[in-house]
PDB file of C-alpha atoms in Angstrom:
ATOM      1  CA  LEU C 240     109.813  41.859 172.489  1.00  0.00           C
ATOM      2  CA  ASP C 241     107.843  38.431 172.879  1.00  0.00           C
ATOM      3  CA  SER C 242     106.664  39.392 175.482  1.00  0.00           C
ATOM      4  CA  PHE C 243     106.321  43.681 174.759  1.00  0.00           C
ATOM      5  CA  LEU C 244     104.266  42.801 172.475  1.00  0.00           C
ATOM      6  CA  SER C 245     102.152  40.562 174.014  1.00  0.00           C
ATOM      7  CA  PHE C 246     101.743  42.589 176.675  1.00  0.00           C
ATOM      8  CA  ASN C 247     100.383  45.793 174.431  1.00  0.00           C
ATOM      9  CA  VAL C 248      97.857  43.696 171.717  1.00  0.00           C
ATOM     10  CA  ARG C 249      96.264  42.517 175.616  1.00  0.00           C
ATOM     11  CA  LEU C 250      96.227  45.806 176.238  1.00  0.00           C
ATOM     12  CA  MET C 251      94.442  46.709 173.471  1.00  0.00           C
ATOM     13  CA  GLU C 252      91.673  43.837 174.009  1.00  0.00           C
ATOM     14  CA  LEU C 253      90.844  45.843 177.439  1.00  0.00           C
ATOM     15  CA  LEU C 254      90.520  48.895 176.197  1.00  0.00           C
ATOM     16  CA  ASP C 255      88.524  47.377 173.105  1.00  0.00           C
ATOM     17  CA  LEU C 256      90.126  49.174 170.703  1.00  0.00           C
ATOM     18  CA  THR C 257      90.625  48.412 167.215  1.00  0.00           C
ATOM     19  CA  PRO C 258      91.406  49.324 164.091  1.00  0.00           C
ATOM     20  CA  GLY C 259      90.442  52.972 163.005  1.00  0.00           C
ATOM     21  CA  LYS C 260      90.210  53.821 166.774  1.00  0.00           C
ATOM     22  CA  SER C 261      91.520  55.957 168.369  1.00  0.00           C
ATOM     23  CA  VAL C 262      94.095  56.106 171.028  1.00  0.00           C
ATOM     24  CA  TYR C 263      95.476  58.748 173.639  1.00  0.00           C
ATOM     25  CA  GLU C 264      98.661  57.927 175.898  1.00  0.00           C
ATOM     26  CA  VAL C 265      99.343  59.839 179.529  1.00  0.00           C
ATOM     27  CA  GLY C 266     103.405  59.805 179.868  1.00  0.00           C
ATOM     28  CA  CYS C 267     103.538  58.146 176.224  1.00  0.00           C
ATOM     29  CA  GLY C 268     108.122  58.923 176.274  1.00  0.00           C
ATOM     30  CA  ALA C 269     109.236  57.530 173.448  1.00  0.00           C
ATOM     31  CA  GLY C 270     105.886  56.226 171.224  1.00  0.00           C
ATOM     32  CA  ALA C 271     107.108  52.648 172.280  1.00  0.00           C
ATOM     33  CA  ASN C 272     103.457  52.346 172.613  1.00  0.00           C
ATOM     34  CA  MET C 273     102.491  54.889 170.214  1.00  0.00           C
ATOM     35  CA  TYR C 274     104.458  53.170 167.868  1.00  0.00           C
ATOM     36  CA  HIS C 275     102.703  49.505 167.677  1.00  0.00           C
ATOM     37  CA  MET C 276      99.347  51.131 168.615  1.00  0.00           C
ATOM     38  CA  GLN C 277     100.190  53.640 164.745  1.00  0.00           C
ATOM     39  CA  ARG C 278     100.384  49.826 163.234  1.00  0.00           C
ATOM     40  CA  SER C 279      98.127  48.198 164.996  1.00  0.00           C
ATOM     41  CA  GLY C 280      95.120  50.639 162.807  1.00  0.00           C
ATOM     42  CA  LEU C 281      94.721  52.877 165.257  1.00  0.00           C
ATOM     43  CA  ILE C 282      95.046  56.547 165.775  1.00  0.00           C
ATOM     44  CA  VAL C 283      97.671  57.750 168.916  1.00  0.00           C
ATOM     45  CA  GLY C 284      98.208  60.627 170.412  1.00  0.00           C
ATOM     46  CA  GLY C 285     100.266  61.473 173.380  1.00  0.00           C
ATOM     47  CA  SER C 286     101.698  63.166 176.112  1.00  0.00           C
ATOM     48  CA  ASP C 287     105.092  62.894 178.725  1.00  0.00           C
ATOM     49  CA  PHE C 288     106.480  65.237 181.138  1.00  0.00           C
ATOM     50  CA  ALA C 289     109.654  64.811 179.637  1.00  0.00           C
ATOM     51  CA  GLU C 290     110.918  67.472 177.028  1.00  0.00           C
ATOM     52  CA  GLY C 291     113.387  64.935 174.863  1.00  0.00           C
ATOM     53  CA  LEU C 292     110.472  61.740 175.331  1.00  0.00           C
ATOM     54  CA  VAL C 293     108.375  63.752 172.946  1.00  0.00           C
ATOM     55  CA  GLU C 294     110.965  64.509 170.495  1.00  0.00           C
ATOM     56  CA  ALA C 295     111.825  60.659 170.117  1.00  0.00           C
ATOM     57  CA  ALA C 296     108.189  60.340 169.969  1.00  0.00           C
ATOM     58  CA  ARG C 297     107.703  62.881 167.085  1.00  0.00           C
ATOM     59  CA  THR C 298     110.260  61.152 165.494  1.00  0.00           C
ATOM     60  CA  VAL C 299     108.953  56.951 165.595  1.00  0.00           C
ATOM     61  CA  VAL C 300     105.313  57.691 165.207  1.00  0.00           C
ATOM     62  CA  PRO C 301     105.738  60.515 162.846  1.00  0.00           C
ATOM     63  CA  ALA C 302     102.019  60.422 162.055  1.00  0.00           C
ATOM     64  CA  VAL C 303     100.110  61.537 165.492  1.00  0.00           C
ATOM     65  CA  ARG C 304      97.278  63.401 166.466  1.00  0.00           C
ATOM     66  CA  GLU C 305      98.890  65.515 168.174  1.00  0.00           C
ATOM     67  CA  ILE C 306     101.354  65.652 170.993  1.00  0.00           C
ATOM     68  CA  GLY C 307     103.434  67.248 173.707  1.00  0.00           C
ATOM     69  CA  ALA C 308     105.491  67.742 177.196  1.00  0.00           C
ATOM     70  CA  MET C 309     103.392  68.726 179.898  1.00  0.00           C
ATOM     71  CA  GLU C 310     102.358  67.624 183.722  1.00  0.00           C
ATOM     72  CA  ALA C 311      99.838  64.211 183.474  1.00  0.00           C
ATOM     73  CA  ALA C 312      97.596  66.630 184.786  1.00  0.00           C
ATOM     74  CA  ASP C 313      97.844  69.502 181.969  1.00  0.00           C
ATOM     75  CA  ILE C 314      96.470  66.434 179.057  1.00  0.00           C
ATOM     76  CA  PRO C 315      93.778  68.712 177.023  1.00  0.00           C
ATOM     77  CA  THR C 316      90.797  67.685 176.005  1.00  0.00           C
ATOM     78  CA  GLU C 317      89.356  69.532 173.623  1.00  0.00           C
ATOM     79  CA  GLU C 318      90.627  66.329 171.852  1.00  0.00           C
ATOM     80  CA  LYS C 319      88.633  63.009 171.915  1.00  0.00           C
ATOM     81  CA  TYR C 320      89.922  59.187 172.325  1.00  0.00           C
ATOM     82  CA  ASP C 321      88.206  56.349 172.198  1.00  0.00           C
ATOM     83  CA  ALA C 322      90.113  56.063 174.689  1.00  0.00           C
ATOM     84  CA  VAL C 323      93.056  56.771 176.575  1.00  0.00           C
ATOM     85  CA  TYR C 324      95.347  54.488 179.033  1.00  0.00           C
ATOM     86  CA  SER C 325      98.774  55.537 180.998  1.00  0.00           C
ATOM     87  CA  CYS C 326     101.851  52.507 181.671  1.00  0.00           C
ATOM     88  CA  GLY C 327     103.497  53.318 184.775  1.00  0.00           C
ATOM     89  CA  VAL C 328     103.629  56.639 185.564  1.00  0.00           C
ATOM     90  CA  PHE C 329     100.468  56.797 188.071  1.00  0.00           C
ATOM     91  CA  SER C 330     103.711  55.964 191.431  1.00  0.00           C
ATOM     92  CA  TYR C 331     105.931  58.723 189.708  1.00  0.00           C
ATOM     93  CA  PHE C 332     102.702  61.678 190.922  1.00  0.00           C
ATOM     94  CA  PRO C 333     103.513  62.657 193.965  1.00  0.00           C
ATOM     95  CA  ASP C 334      99.640  62.081 195.794  1.00  0.00           C
ATOM     96  CA  GLU C 335      95.963  61.544 195.788  1.00  0.00           C
ATOM     97  CA  ALA C 336      94.379  65.060 194.923  1.00  0.00           C
ATOM     98  CA  TYR C 337      97.446  65.218 192.120  1.00  0.00           C
ATOM     99  CA  THR C 338      96.478  61.529 191.255  1.00  0.00           C
ATOM    100  CA  THR C 339      92.782  62.603 191.011  1.00  0.00           C
ATOM    101  CA  ARG C 340      93.056  65.128 189.399  1.00  0.00           C
ATOM    102  CA  VAL C 341      95.114  63.459 185.791  1.00  0.00           C
ATOM    103  CA  LEU C 342      91.737  61.294 185.622  1.00  0.00           C
ATOM    104  CA  GLU C 343      89.894  63.481 185.833  1.00  0.00           C
ATOM    105  CA  ARG C 344      91.725  64.762 182.824  1.00  0.00           C
ATOM    106  CA  MET C 345      92.064  60.743 181.638  1.00  0.00           C
ATOM    107  CA  LEU C 346      88.105  60.752 182.060  1.00  0.00           C
ATOM    108  CA  ALA C 347      87.240  64.174 179.715  1.00  0.00           C
ATOM    109  CA  LYS C 348      89.634  63.191 176.965  1.00  0.00           C
ATOM    110  CA  SER C 349      87.608  59.240 176.044  1.00  0.00           C
ATOM    111  CA  THR C 350      84.793  58.921 175.481  1.00  0.00           C
ATOM    112  CA  HIS C 351      84.914  55.013 175.959  1.00  0.00           C
ATOM    113  CA  ALA C 352      87.261  53.414 177.830  1.00  0.00           C
ATOM    114  CA  ILE C 353      90.273  54.489 180.263  1.00  0.00           C
ATOM    115  CA  GLY C 354      93.090  52.239 181.641  1.00  0.00           C
ATOM    116  CA  ILE C 355      95.799  52.304 183.579  1.00  0.00           C
ATOM    117  CA  THR C 356      99.223  49.637 184.068  1.00  0.00           C
ATOM    118  CA  GLU C 357     101.910  48.943 186.426  1.00  0.00           C
ATOM    119  CA  LEU C 358     100.485  51.363 188.983  1.00  0.00           C
ATOM    120  CA  HIS C 359     102.437  50.527 192.885  1.00  0.00           C
ATOM    121  CA  ASP C 360      99.933  48.586 194.672  1.00  0.00           C
ATOM    122  CA  GLU C 361      99.341  49.693 198.316  1.00  0.00           C
ATOM    123  CA  ALA C 362      99.085  46.016 199.981  1.00  0.00           C
ATOM    124  CA  LEU C 363     102.088  44.379 198.720  1.00  0.00           C
ATOM    125  CA  HIS C 364     104.834  47.498 199.033  1.00  0.00           C
ATOM    126  CA  ASP C 365     106.794  44.864 201.305  1.00  0.00           C
ATOM    127  CA  ASP C 366     106.968  42.608 199.069  1.00  0.00           C
ATOM    128  CA  TYR C 367     107.203  45.844 196.957  1.00  0.00           C
ATOM    129  CA  ILE C 368     110.441  46.354 198.344  1.00  0.00           C
ATOM    130  CA  ALA C 369     111.664  43.402 199.458  1.00  0.00           C
ATOM    131  CA  PHE C 370     111.593  42.312 195.446  1.00  0.00           C
ATOM    132  CA  ARG C 371     113.874  45.179 194.384  1.00  0.00           C
ATOM    133  CA  ARG C 372     116.626  45.561 197.209  1.00  0.00           C
ATOM    134  CA  ALA C 373     116.678  41.349 197.073  1.00  0.00           C
ATOM    135  CA  ASN C 374     117.359  41.719 193.086  1.00  0.00           C
ATOM    136  CA  ILE C 375     119.260  45.253 192.265  1.00  0.00           C
ATOM    137  CA  PRO C 376     122.757  46.588 194.433  1.00  0.00           C
ATOM    138  CA  ASN C 377     122.401  48.791 196.523  1.00  0.00           C
ATOM    139  CA  TYR C 378     118.266  49.724 195.662  1.00  0.00           C
ATOM    140  CA  ASP C 379     118.561  52.040 198.834  1.00  0.00           C
ATOM    141  CA  GLU C 380     121.399  54.542 197.689  1.00  0.00           C
ATOM    142  CA  ARG C 381     120.846  53.447 194.619  1.00  0.00           C
ATOM    143  CA  TYR C 382     117.031  55.184 194.568  1.00  0.00           C
ATOM    144  CA  GLU C 383     117.235  57.191 197.938  1.00  0.00           C
ATOM    145  CA  GLY C 384     114.517  60.372 197.460  1.00  0.00           C
ATOM    146  CA  LEU C 385     112.795  58.458 194.590  1.00  0.00           C
ATOM    147  CA  SER C 386     109.765  58.742 195.774  1.00  0.00           C
ATOM    148  CA  ARG C 387     107.281  55.926 194.690  1.00  0.00           C
ATOM    149  CA  GLN C 388     103.497  56.700 195.224  1.00  0.00           C
ATOM    150  CA  PHE C 389     101.208  53.554 196.445  1.00  0.00           C
ATOM    151  CA  LEU C 390      97.454  53.908 196.112  1.00  0.00           C
ATOM    152  CA  ARG C 391      94.350  51.538 197.212  1.00  0.00           C
ATOM    153  CA  ARG C 392      92.291  49.564 195.158  1.00  0.00           C
ATOM    154  CA  ALA C 393      89.930  51.402 197.307  1.00  0.00           C
ATOM    155  CA  PHE C 394      90.842  54.612 195.847  1.00  0.00           C
ATOM    156  CA  PHE C 395      89.906  54.338 192.611  1.00  0.00           C
ATOM    157  CA  GLU C 396      86.596  51.890 193.785  1.00  0.00           C
ATOM    158  CA  ASP C 397      85.164  55.271 195.278  1.00  0.00           C
ATOM    159  CA  PHE C 398      86.670  57.510 191.395  1.00  0.00           C
ATOM    160  CA  ALA C 399      84.894  55.758 190.078  1.00  0.00           C
ATOM    161  CA  HIS C 400      81.660  55.597 192.461  1.00  0.00           C
ATOM    162  CA  ALA C 401      81.926  59.416 192.324  1.00  0.00           C
ATOM    163  CA  HIS C 402      81.695  59.086 189.010  1.00  0.00           C
ATOM    164  CA  ASN C 403      79.882  56.466 188.369  1.00  0.00           C
ATOM    165  CA  LEU C 404      81.622  54.013 185.835  1.00  0.00           C
ATOM    166  CA  SER C 405      82.865  50.714 185.634  1.00  0.00           C
ATOM    167  CA  ILE C 406      85.556  49.266 187.164  1.00  0.00           C
ATOM    168  CA  ASP C 407      87.670  46.825 186.664  1.00  0.00           C
ATOM    169  CA  PHE C 408      90.592  45.494 187.880  1.00  0.00           C
ATOM    170  CA  PRO C 409      92.520  42.355 185.196  1.00  0.00           C
ATOM    171  CA  THR C 410      95.735  40.739 184.874  1.00  0.00           C
ATOM    172  CA  LEU C 411      97.895  42.487 182.366  1.00  0.00           C
ATOM    173  CA  GLU C 412     101.989  41.778 183.019  1.00  0.00           C
ATOM    174  CA  LEU C 413     104.702  42.143 181.963  1.00  0.00           C
ATOM    175  CA  ASP C 414     106.123  38.672 180.865  1.00  0.00           C
ATOM    176  CA  ASN C 415     110.013  38.846 182.923  1.00  0.00           C
ATOM    177  CA  TYR C 416     108.536  41.639 184.738  1.00  0.00           C
ATOM    178  CA  TRP C 417     107.718  43.099 188.287  1.00  0.00           C
TER     179      TRP C 417
END
Protein backbone atom coordinates (compact mmCIF):
# COMPACT_ATOMS: atom_id res chain seq x y z
CA LEU A 1 0.00 0.00 0.00
CA ASP A 2 2.78 2.43 0.88
CA SER A 3 4.45 1.78 -2.49
CA PHE A 4 1.18 2.36 -4.34
CA LEU A 5 0.49 5.59 -2.45
CA SER A 6 4.03 6.87 -3.11
CA PHE A 7 3.64 6.03 -6.80
CA ASN A 8 0.36 7.95 -6.88
CA VAL A 9 1.87 11.02 -5.19
CA ARG A 10 4.81 11.02 -7.62
CA LEU A 11 2.43 10.69 -10.58
CA MET A 12 0.47 13.71 -9.38
CA GLU A 13 3.71 15.69 -9.01
CA LEU A 14 4.84 14.78 -12.54
CA LEU A 15 1.46 15.81 -13.98
CA ASP A 16 1.54 19.08 -11.99
CA LEU A 17 -1.68 18.20 -10.17
CA THR A 18 -2.63 20.06 -7.01
CA PRO A 19 -5.94 20.23 -5.11
CA GLY A 20 -8.71 21.67 -7.25
CA LYS A 21 -7.21 20.56 -10.57
CA SER A 22 -8.76 17.86 -12.76
CA VAL A 23 -7.42 14.57 -14.06
CA TYR A 24 -8.78 11.89 -16.40
CA GLU A 25 -7.51 8.30 -16.43
CA VAL A 26 -7.59 6.19 -19.59
CA GLY A 27 -7.88 2.60 -18.37
CA CYS A 28 -9.12 3.46 -14.87
CA GLY A 29 -10.03 -0.11 -13.98
CA ALA A 30 -11.94 -0.30 -10.70
CA GLY A 31 -10.93 3.26 -9.76
CA ALA A 32 -8.02 2.81 -7.34
CA ASN A 33 -6.00 5.73 -8.74
CA MET A 34 -9.08 7.94 -9.09
CA TYR A 35 -10.05 7.19 -5.48
CA HIS A 36 -6.68 8.30 -4.13
CA MET A 37 -6.49 11.34 -6.39
CA GLN A 38 -9.99 12.45 -5.42
CA ARG A 39 -9.04 12.07 -1.73
CA SER A 40 -6.11 14.38 -2.53
CA GLY A 41 -8.53 17.09 -3.67
CA LEU A 42 -8.57 16.45 -7.41
CA ILE A 43 -11.58 16.35 -9.72
CA VAL A 44 -11.45 12.96 -11.46
CA GLY A 45 -12.84 11.20 -14.50
CA GLY A 46 -11.99 8.05 -16.34
CA SER A 47 -12.79 5.23 -18.71
CA ASP A 48 -11.98 1.57 -19.11
CA PHE A 49 -12.70 -1.12 -21.69
CA ALA A 50 -14.30 -3.44 -19.10
CA GLU A 51 -17.86 -2.51 -18.12
CA GLY A 52 -17.59 -4.49 -14.86
CA LEU A 53 -14.56 -2.49 -13.77
CA VAL A 54 -16.28 0.78 -14.67
CA GLU A 55 -19.26 -0.25 -12.51
CA ALA A 56 -16.87 -0.94 -9.63
CA ALA A 57 -15.23 2.46 -10.17
CA ARG A 58 -18.62 4.17 -10.01
CA THR A 59 -19.05 2.62 -6.56
CA VAL A 60 -15.51 3.43 -5.40
CA VAL A 61 -15.60 7.01 -6.71
CA PRO A 62 -19.26 8.09 -6.72
CA ALA A 63 -18.41 11.78 -7.28
CA VAL A 64 -16.55 11.09 -10.55
CA ARG A 65 -17.03 13.88 -13.15
CA GLU A 66 -17.43 11.47 -16.06
CA ILE A 67 -16.87 7.75 -16.50
CA GLY A 68 -17.68 5.16 -19.12
CA ALA A 69 -16.83 1.82 -20.65
CA MET A 70 -15.21 2.23 -24.06
CA GLU A 71 -12.21 1.68 -26.26
CA ALA A 72 -9.29 3.89 -25.27
CA ALA A 73 -9.25 5.36 -28.79
CA ASP A 74 -12.87 6.48 -28.33
CA ILE A 75 -12.59 8.61 -25.20
CA PRO A 76 -14.74 11.72 -25.54
CA THR A 77 -12.82 14.96 -25.83
CA GLU A 78 -15.56 17.54 -25.21
CA GLU A 79 -14.94 17.64 -21.44
CA LYS A 80 -11.42 18.93 -20.74
CA TYR A 81 -9.08 18.08 -17.85
CA ASP A 82 -5.84 19.61 -16.63
CA ALA A 83 -4.12 16.27 -17.15
CA VAL A 84 -4.91 12.97 -18.83
CA TYR A 85 -2.91 9.85 -18.07
CA SER A 86 -2.86 6.08 -18.42
CA CYS A 87 -1.26 3.47 -16.17
CA GLY A 88 -0.40 0.06 -17.54
CA VAL A 89 -2.75 -0.24 -20.52
CA PHE A 90 -0.64 0.79 -23.50
CA SER A 91 0.99 -2.65 -23.64
CA TYR A 92 -2.45 -4.12 -24.50
CA PHE A 93 -2.98 -1.92 -27.55
CA PRO A 94 -2.73 -3.82 -30.84
CA ASP A 95 -0.27 -1.58 -32.71
CA GLU A 96 1.33 1.83 -33.07
CA ALA A 97 -1.52 3.20 -35.21
CA TYR A 98 -4.04 2.52 -32.44
CA THR A 99 -1.61 3.89 -29.85
CA THR A 100 -1.28 7.09 -31.89
CA ARG A 101 -5.08 7.48 -31.97
CA VAL A 102 -5.21 7.11 -28.18
CA LEU A 103 -2.43 9.68 -27.70
CA GLU A 104 -4.25 12.13 -29.99
CA ARG A 105 -7.47 11.72 -27.97
CA MET A 106 -5.56 12.18 -24.71
CA LEU A 107 -3.94 15.32 -26.08
CA ALA A 108 -7.32 16.71 -27.23
CA LYS A 109 -8.83 16.04 -23.78
CA SER A 110 -5.99 17.65 -21.80
CA THR A 111 -5.34 21.33 -21.25
CA HIS A 112 -1.91 20.91 -19.66
CA ALA A 113 -0.26 17.46 -19.54
CA ILE A 114 -0.54 13.87 -20.62
CA GLY A 115 1.27 10.97 -18.99
CA ILE A 116 1.74 7.27 -19.61
CA THR A 117 3.19 4.86 -17.09
CA GLU A 118 4.12 1.19 -17.12
CA LEU A 119 5.09 1.06 -20.76
CA HIS A 120 6.84 -1.94 -22.19
CA ASP A 121 10.13 -0.59 -23.54
CA GLU A 122 11.17 -2.36 -26.73
CA ALA A 123 14.81 -2.07 -25.62
CA LEU A 124 13.96 -4.23 -22.55
CA HIS A 125 11.87 -6.86 -24.34
CA ASP A 126 14.27 -9.76 -23.74
CA ASP A 127 14.84 -8.75 -20.09
CA TYR A 128 11.08 -8.56 -19.53
CA ILE A 129 10.48 -12.04 -20.94
CA ALA A 130 13.42 -13.51 -19.01
CA PHE A 131 12.18 -11.94 -15.76
CA ARG A 132 8.64 -13.24 -16.29
CA ARG A 133 9.86 -16.74 -17.16
CA ALA A 134 12.07 -16.82 -14.06
CA ASN A 135 9.32 -15.62 -11.73
CA ILE A 136 6.06 -17.06 -13.08
CA PRO A 137 5.73 -20.86 -13.18
CA ASN A 138 4.78 -22.10 -16.66
CA TYR A 139 4.93 -18.55 -17.99
CA ASP A 140 4.87 -19.49 -21.68
CA GLU A 141 1.87 -21.81 -21.26
CA ARG A 142 -0.08 -19.47 -18.95
CA TYR A 143 0.32 -16.42 -21.17
CA GLU A 144 0.22 -18.10 -24.57
CA GLY A 145 -1.67 -15.91 -27.02
CA LEU A 146 -1.59 -12.80 -24.83
CA SER A 147 0.18 -10.23 -26.93
CA ARG A 148 2.12 -7.36 -25.42
CA GLN A 149 3.04 -4.25 -27.32
CA PHE A 150 6.59 -3.07 -26.74
CA LEU A 151 7.20 0.52 -27.84
CA ARG A 152 10.34 2.44 -28.72
CA ARG A 153 11.12 5.72 -27.00
CA ALA A 154 11.51 7.20 -30.47
CA PHE A 155 7.80 6.51 -31.10
CA PHE A 156 6.90 8.93 -28.30
CA GLU A 157 9.62 11.41 -29.26
CA ASP A 158 8.27 11.46 -32.82
CA PHE A 159 4.70 12.00 -31.54
CA ALA A 160 5.87 14.85 -29.31
CA HIS A 161 7.81 16.48 -32.15
CA ALA A 162 4.86 16.17 -34.56
CA HIS A 163 2.57 17.89 -32.02
CA ASN A 164 5.08 20.50 -30.80
CA LEU A 165 5.19 19.02 -27.29
CA SER A 166 7.96 18.71 -24.76
CA ILE A 167 8.59 15.16 -23.56
CA ASP A 168 10.29 13.65 -20.55
CA PHE A 169 11.02 10.08 -19.47
CA PRO A 170 11.15 10.41 -15.68
CA THR A 171 11.68 7.51 -13.35
CA LEU A 172 8.39 6.45 -11.82
CA GLU A 173 8.49 3.03 -10.28
CA LEU A 174 6.21 1.09 -8.02
CA ASP A 175 8.50 -0.62 -5.48
CA ASN A 176 8.64 -4.41 -5.79
CA TYR A 177 6.85 -4.37 -9.14
CA TRP A 178 8.56 -5.10 -12.46
